[in-house]
Amino acid sequence: EMVRWEDGGKTWSEPVTVGPIVESSIGENVPKRVLQGSQPAVAPDGTLYVAYLDSTDDDSFKKRAEIYVGRSEDDGLTFTIERAADFNELPFNPRNAFFRYWGASFPQITVDPEGDIYVAYTARSPSKDDDGNIYVAMSKDRGETWTNKRLNDDITTRVQFYPSISAGPDGTVHVMWGDMRDDPVETRYHIYYTNSEDGGET
């Protein structure tokens, strides 16, 4: 849900539902679905985008997950929702360490000066032998359609996690993340960084 203010935070609007309303039951053979990790971004023309993770009906930490982006052109009164990514969901924690790694799938969103949208997230590889790679979903048409690209260039199956993304005023898109590629045991990590000056093409 989303709330907004126009008076410096003194008063807030009633909540507006961005995504679908889901009920999560806990019990045998009952799907448990959660929507969380929401992040907003505002385009230069005032369009509001809200990205969030949907664990889908196959239970959290299992099988598939999706990222959706809601678009509002009326100051958050109504939203149009589009799917930005569909991927193999992360386990709760990585192989050789214990932290809430699953949160690395929560989308990180930015909008560049041209209004193009970028969403960074972590996903398991298609073969599921790599517990985490960094991806970016990109839209050049206000969230109508999306393309996805892997960013980390290592050839290992070691874990990458917790990306952060930001578009600069010159349009350069900056991304950084935690990366265990340099540690065979996968307990230590470095921070890796990349950027794109051509709208995510390279």
PDB file of N, CA and C in Angstrom, residues 123-177:
ATOM      1  N   ALA A 123      18.671 -13.224  -8.366  1.00  0.00           N
ATOM      2  CA  ALA A 123      17.894 -14.422  -8.688  1.00  0.00           C
ATOM      3  C   ALA A 123      18.820 -15.619  -8.808  1.00  0.00           C
ATOM      4  N   ARG A 124      18.271 -16.814  -8.587  1.00  0.00           N
ATOM      5  CA  ARG A 124      19.025 -18.044  -8.847  1.00  0.00           C
ATOM      6  C   ARG A 124      19.175 -18.213 -10.351  1.00  0.00           C
ATOM      7  N   SER A 125      20.243 -18.903 -10.745  1.00  0.00           N
ATOM      8  CA  SER A 125      20.471 -19.144 -12.165  1.00  0.00           C
ATOM      9  C   SER A 125      19.392 -20.080 -12.709  1.00  0.00           C
ATOM     10  N   PRO A 126      19.152 -20.064 -14.024  1.00  0.00           N
ATOM     11  CA  PRO A 126      18.159 -20.974 -14.609  1.00  0.00           C
ATOM     12  C   PRO A 126      18.422 -22.438 -14.268  1.00  0.00           C
ATOM     13  N   SER A 127      19.702 -22.826 -14.157  1.00  0.00           N
ATOM     14  CA  SER A 127      20.042 -24.207 -13.832  1.00  0.00           C
ATOM     15  C   SER A 127      19.983 -24.489 -12.334  1.00  0.00           C
ATOM     16  N   LYS A 128      19.831 -23.438 -11.525  1.00  0.00           N
ATOM     17  CA  LYS A 128      19.747 -23.515 -10.061  1.00  0.00           C
ATOM     18  C   LYS A 128      21.040 -23.984  -9.398  1.00  0.00           C
ATOM     19  N   ASP A 129      22.160 -24.023 -10.135  1.00  0.00           N
ATOM     20  CA  ASP A 129      23.433 -24.398  -9.518  1.00  0.00           C
ATOM     21  C   ASP A 129      24.145 -23.191  -8.922  1.00  0.00           C
ATOM     22  N   ASP A 130      23.635 -22.002  -9.193  1.00  0.00           N
ATOM     23  CA  ASP A 130      24.210 -20.752  -8.677  1.00  0.00           C
ATOM     24  C   ASP A 130      23.118 -20.080  -7.864  1.00  0.00           C
ATOM     25  N   ASP A 131      23.350 -19.926  -6.558  1.00  0.00           N
ATOM     26  CA  ASP A 131      22.309 -19.399  -5.679  1.00  0.00           C
ATOM     27  C   ASP A 131      22.026 -17.919  -5.858  1.00  0.00           C
ATOM     28  N   GLY A 132      22.857 -17.202  -6.612  1.00  0.00           N
ATOM     29  CA  GLY A 132      22.553 -15.790  -6.763  1.00  0.00           C
ATOM     30  C   GLY A 132      23.355 -15.094  -7.836  1.00  0.00           C
ATOM     31  N   ASN A 133      22.664 -14.495  -8.790  1.00  0.00           N
ATOM     32  CA  ASN A 133      23.259 -13.595  -9.774  1.00  0.00           C
ATOM     33  C   ASN A 133      22.511 -12.269  -9.734  1.00  0.00           C
ATOM     34  N   ILE A 134      23.164 -11.222 -10.216  1.00  0.00           N
ATOM     35  CA  ILE A 134      22.561  -9.895 -10.230  1.00  0.00           C
ATOM     36  C   ILE A 134      21.975  -9.631 -11.616  1.00  0.00           C
ATOM     37  N   TYR A 135      20.722  -9.241 -11.625  1.00  0.00           N
ATOM     38  CA  TYR A 135      20.023  -8.940 -12.874  1.00  0.00           C
ATOM     39  C   TYR A 135      19.468  -7.525 -12.824  1.00  0.00           C
ATOM     40  N   VAL A 136      19.228  -6.968 -14.000  1.00  0.00           N
ATOM     41  CA  VAL A 136      18.513  -5.699 -14.086  1.00  0.00           C
ATOM     42  C   VAL A 136      17.399  -5.853 -15.115  1.00  0.00           C
ATOM     43  N   ALA A 137      16.206  -5.441 -14.724  1.00  0.00           N
ATOM     44  CA  ALA A 137      15.069  -5.379 -15.635  1.00  0.00           C
ATOM     45  C   ALA A 137      14.959  -3.944 -16.116  1.00  0.00           C
ATOM     46  N   MET A 138      14.757  -3.750 -17.424  1.00  0.00           N
ATOM     47  CA  MET A 138      14.750  -2.413 -18.008  1.00  0.00           C
ATOM     48  C   MET A 138      13.495  -2.204 -18.842  1.00  0.00           C
ATOM     49  N   SER A 139      12.939  -1.008 -18.755  1.00  0.00           N
ATOM     50  CA  SER A 139      11.798  -0.646 -19.591  1.00  0.00           C
ATOM     51  C   SER A 139      12.036   0.720 -20.207  1.00  0.00           C
ATOM     52  N   LYS A 140      11.845   0.795 -21.528  1.00  0.00           N
ATOM     53  CA  LYS A 140      12.006   2.055 -22.257  1.00  0.00           C
ATOM     54  C   LYS A 140      10.654   2.663 -22.641  1.00  0.00           C
ATOM     55  N   ASP A 141       9.564   2.008 -22.205  1.00  0.00           N
ATOM     56  CA  ASP A 141       8.236   2.484 -22.596  1.00  0.00           C
ATOM     57  C   ASP A 141       7.307   2.622 -21.389  1.00  0.00           C
ATOM     58  N   ARG A 142       7.852   3.211 -20.324  1.00  0.00           N
ATOM     59  CA  ARG A 142       7.062   3.540 -19.135  1.00  0.00           C
ATOM     60  C   ARG A 142       6.502   2.303 -18.443  1.00  0.00           C
ATOM     61  N   GLY A 143       7.231   1.199 -18.524  1.00  0.00           N
ATOM     62  CA  GLY A 143       6.837   0.004 -17.809  1.00  0.00           C
ATOM     63  C   GLY A 143       5.884  -0.905 -18.546  1.00  0.00           C
ATOM     64  N   GLU A 144       5.623  -0.620 -19.818  1.00  0.00           N
ATOM     65  CA  GLU A 144       4.727  -1.483 -20.593  1.00  0.00           C
ATOM     66  C   GLU A 144       5.387  -2.823 -20.901  1.00  0.00           C
ATOM     67  N   THR A 145       6.661  -2.786 -21.332  1.00  0.00           N
ATOM     68  CA  THR A 145       7.389  -4.009 -21.646  1.00  0.00           C
ATOM     69  C   THR A 145       8.760  -3.954 -20.972  1.00  0.00           C
ATOM     70  N   TRP A 146       9.336  -5.155 -20.735  1.00  0.00           N
ATOM     71  CA  TRP A 146      10.569  -5.249 -19.971  1.00  0.00           C
ATOM     72  C   TRP A 146      11.538  -6.225 -20.623  1.00  0.00           C
ATOM     73  N   THR A 147      12.837  -5.917 -20.506  1.00  0.00           N
ATOM     74  CA  THR A 147      13.898  -6.854 -20.860  1.00  0.00           C
ATOM     75  C   THR A 147      14.772  -7.046 -19.625  1.00  0.00           C
ATOM     76  N   ASN A 148      15.385  -8.221 -19.511  1.00  0.00           N
ATOM     77  CA  ASN A 148      16.199  -8.544 -18.343  1.00  0.00           C
ATOM     78  C   ASN A 148      17.607  -8.929 -18.771  1.00  0.00           C
ATOM     79  N   LYS A 149      18.586  -8.510 -17.984  1.00  0.00           N
ATOM     80  CA  LYS A 149      19.988  -8.762 -18.314  1.00  0.00           C
ATOM     81  C   LYS A 149      20.758  -9.094 -17.050  1.00  0.00           C
ATOM     82  N   ARG A 150      21.633 -10.112 -17.134  1.00  0.00           N
ATOM     83  CA  ARG A 150      22.521 -10.433 -16.014  1.00  0.00           C
ATOM     84  C   ARG A 150      23.696  -9.466 -16.018  1.00  0.00           C
ATOM     85  N   LEU A 151      24.084  -8.995 -14.814  1.00  0.00           N
ATOM     86  CA  LEU A 151      25.163  -8.008 -14.716  1.00  0.00           C
ATOM     87  C   LEU A 151      26.495  -8.607 -14.298  1.00  0.00           C
ATOM     88  N   ASN A 152      26.529  -9.509 -13.306  1.00  0.00           N
ATOM     89  CA  ASN A 152      27.827 -10.045 -12.874  1.00  0.00           C
ATOM     90  C   ASN A 152      28.399 -10.946 -13.962  1.00  0.00           C
ATOM     91  N   ASP A 153      29.719 -10.803 -14.192  1.00  0.00           N
ATOM     92  CA  ASP A 153      30.353 -11.469 -15.334  1.00  0.00           C
ATOM     93  C   ASP A 153      31.248 -12.627 -14.924  1.00  0.00           C
ATOM     94  N   ASP A 154      31.133 -13.097 -13.677  1.00  0.00           N
ATOM     95  CA  ASP A 154      32.002 -14.198 -13.251  1.00  0.00           C
ATOM     96  C   ASP A 154      31.501 -15.522 -13.836  1.00  0.00           C
ATOM     97  N   ILE A 155      32.428 -16.495 -13.899  1.00  0.00           N
ATOM     98  CA  ILE A 155      32.079 -17.816 -14.423  1.00  0.00           C
ATOM     99  C   ILE A 155      31.971 -18.835 -13.295  1.00  0.00           C
ATOM    100  N   THR A 156      31.952 -18.372 -12.059  1.00  0.00           N
ATOM    101  CA  THR A 156      31.809 -19.257 -10.904  1.00  0.00           C
ATOM    102  C   THR A 156      30.323 -19.458 -10.589  1.00  0.00           C
ATOM    103  N   THR A 157      30.050 -20.347  -9.624  1.00  0.00           N
ATOM    104  CA  THR A 157      28.686 -20.497  -9.111  1.00  0.00           C
ATOM    105  C   THR A 157      28.565 -19.852  -7.735  1.00  0.00           C
ATOM    106  N   ARG A 158      29.462 -18.921  -7.440  1.00  0.00           N
ATOM    107  CA  ARG A 158      29.450 -18.271  -6.138  1.00  0.00           C
ATOM    108  C   ARG A 158      28.430 -17.134  -6.109  1.00  0.00           C
ATOM    109  N   VAL A 159      28.066 -16.765  -4.897  1.00  0.00           N
ATOM    110  CA  VAL A 159      26.879 -15.944  -4.684  1.00  0.00           C
ATOM    111  C   VAL A 159      27.141 -14.449  -4.856  1.00  0.00           C
ATOM    112  N   GLN A 160      26.196 -13.788  -5.496  1.00  0.00           N
ATOM    113  CA  GLN A 160      26.112 -12.335  -5.513  1.00  0.00           C
ATOM    114  C   GLN A 160      24.789 -11.947  -4.832  1.00  0.00           C
ATOM    115  N   PHE A 161      24.757 -10.765  -4.225  1.00  0.00           N
ATOM    116  CA  PHE A 161      23.563 -10.436  -3.437  1.00  0.00           C
ATOM    117  C   PHE A 161      23.452  -8.932  -3.186  1.00  0.00           C
ATOM    118  N   TYR A 162      22.279  -8.522  -2.722  1.00  0.00           N
ATOM    119  CA  TYR A 162      21.952  -7.157  -2.299  1.00  0.00           C
ATOM    120  C   TYR A 162      22.425  -6.065  -3.269  1.00  0.00           C
ATOM    121  N   PRO A 163      21.859  -6.013  -4.460  1.00  0.00           N
ATOM    122  CA  PRO A 163      22.229  -4.941  -5.378  1.00  0.00           C
ATOM    123  C   PRO A 163      21.642  -3.596  -4.950  1.00  0.00           C
ATOM    124  N   SER A 164      22.290  -2.548  -5.384  1.00  0.00           N
ATOM    125  CA  SER A 164      21.788  -1.188  -5.232  1.00  0.00           C
ATOM    126  C   SER A 164      21.965  -0.489  -6.570  1.00  0.00           C
ATOM    127  N   ILE A 165      20.989   0.315  -6.983  1.00  0.00           N
ATOM    128  CA  ILE A 165      21.021   0.918  -8.316  1.00  0.00           C
ATOM    129  C   ILE A 165      20.589   2.376  -8.248  1.00  0.00           C
ATOM    130  N   SER A 166      21.221   3.208  -9.080  1.00  0.00           N
ATOM    131  CA  SER A 166      20.859   4.623  -9.134  1.00  0.00           C
ATOM    132  C   SER A 166      21.214   5.192 -10.495  1.00  0.00           C
ATOM    133  N   ALA A 167      20.316   5.992 -11.058  1.00  0.00           N
ATOM    134  CA  ALA A 167      20.585   6.687 -12.314  1.00  0.00           C
ATOM    135  C   ALA A 167      21.022   8.109 -12.007  1.00  0.00           C
ATOM    136  N   GLY A 168      22.168   8.515 -12.569  1.00  0.00           N
ATOM    137  CA  GLY A 168      22.676   9.854 -12.338  1.00  0.00           C
ATOM    138  C   GLY A 168      22.001  10.897 -13.217  1.00  0.00           C
ATOM    139  N   PRO A 169      22.227  12.166 -12.946  1.00  0.00           N
ATOM    140  CA  PRO A 169      21.605  13.233 -13.732  1.00  0.00           C
ATOM    141  C   PRO A 169      22.047  13.256 -15.190  1.00  0.00           C
ATOM    142  N   ASP A 170      23.193  12.604 -15.488  1.00  0.00           N
ATOM    143  CA  ASP A 170      23.642  12.530 -16.876  1.00  0.00           C
ATOM    144  C   ASP A 170      23.130  11.273 -17.583  1.00  0.00           C
ATOM    145  N   GLY A 171      22.304  10.473 -16.884  1.00  0.00           N
ATOM    146  CA  GLY A 171      21.753   9.261 -17.477  1.00  0.00           C
ATOM    147  C   GLY A 171      22.550   8.010 -17.215  1.00  0.00           C
ATOM    148  N   THR A 172      23.762   8.147 -16.638  1.00  0.00           N
ATOM    149  CA  THR A 172      24.545   6.959 -16.316  1.00  0.00           C
ATOM    150  C   THR A 172      23.844   6.153 -15.229  1.00  0.00           C
ATOM    151  N   VAL A 173      23.745   4.843 -15.440  1.00  0.00           N
ATOM    152  CA  VAL A 173      23.123   3.957 -14.466  1.00  0.00           C
ATOM    153  C   VAL A 173      24.228   3.245 -13.693  1.00  0.00           C
ATOM    154  N   HIS A 174      24.210   3.385 -12.380  1.00  0.00           N
ATOM    155  CA  HIS A 174      25.229   2.822 -11.504  1.00  0.00           C
ATOM    156  C   HIS A 174      24.627   1.650 -10.727  1.00  0.00           C
ATOM    157  N   VAL A 175      25.376   0.531 -10.633  1.00  0.00           N
ATOM    158  CA  VAL A 175      24.917  -0.629  -9.871  1.00  0.00           C
ATOM    159  C   VAL A 175      26.087  -1.173  -9.052  1.00  0.00           C
ATOM    160  N   MET A 176      25.820  -1.542  -7.791  1.00  0.00           N
ATOM    161  CA  MET A 176      26.826  -2.196  -6.965  1.00  0.00           C
ATOM    162  C   MET A 176      26.151  -3.321  -6.185  1.00  0.00           C
ATOM    163  N   TRP A 177      26.952  -4.311  -5.724  1.00  0.00           N
ATOM    164  CA  TRP A 177      26.392  -5.455  -5.009  1.00  0.00           C
ATOM    165  C   TRP A 177      27.490  -6.165  -4.225  1.00  0.00           C
TER     166      TRP A 177
END
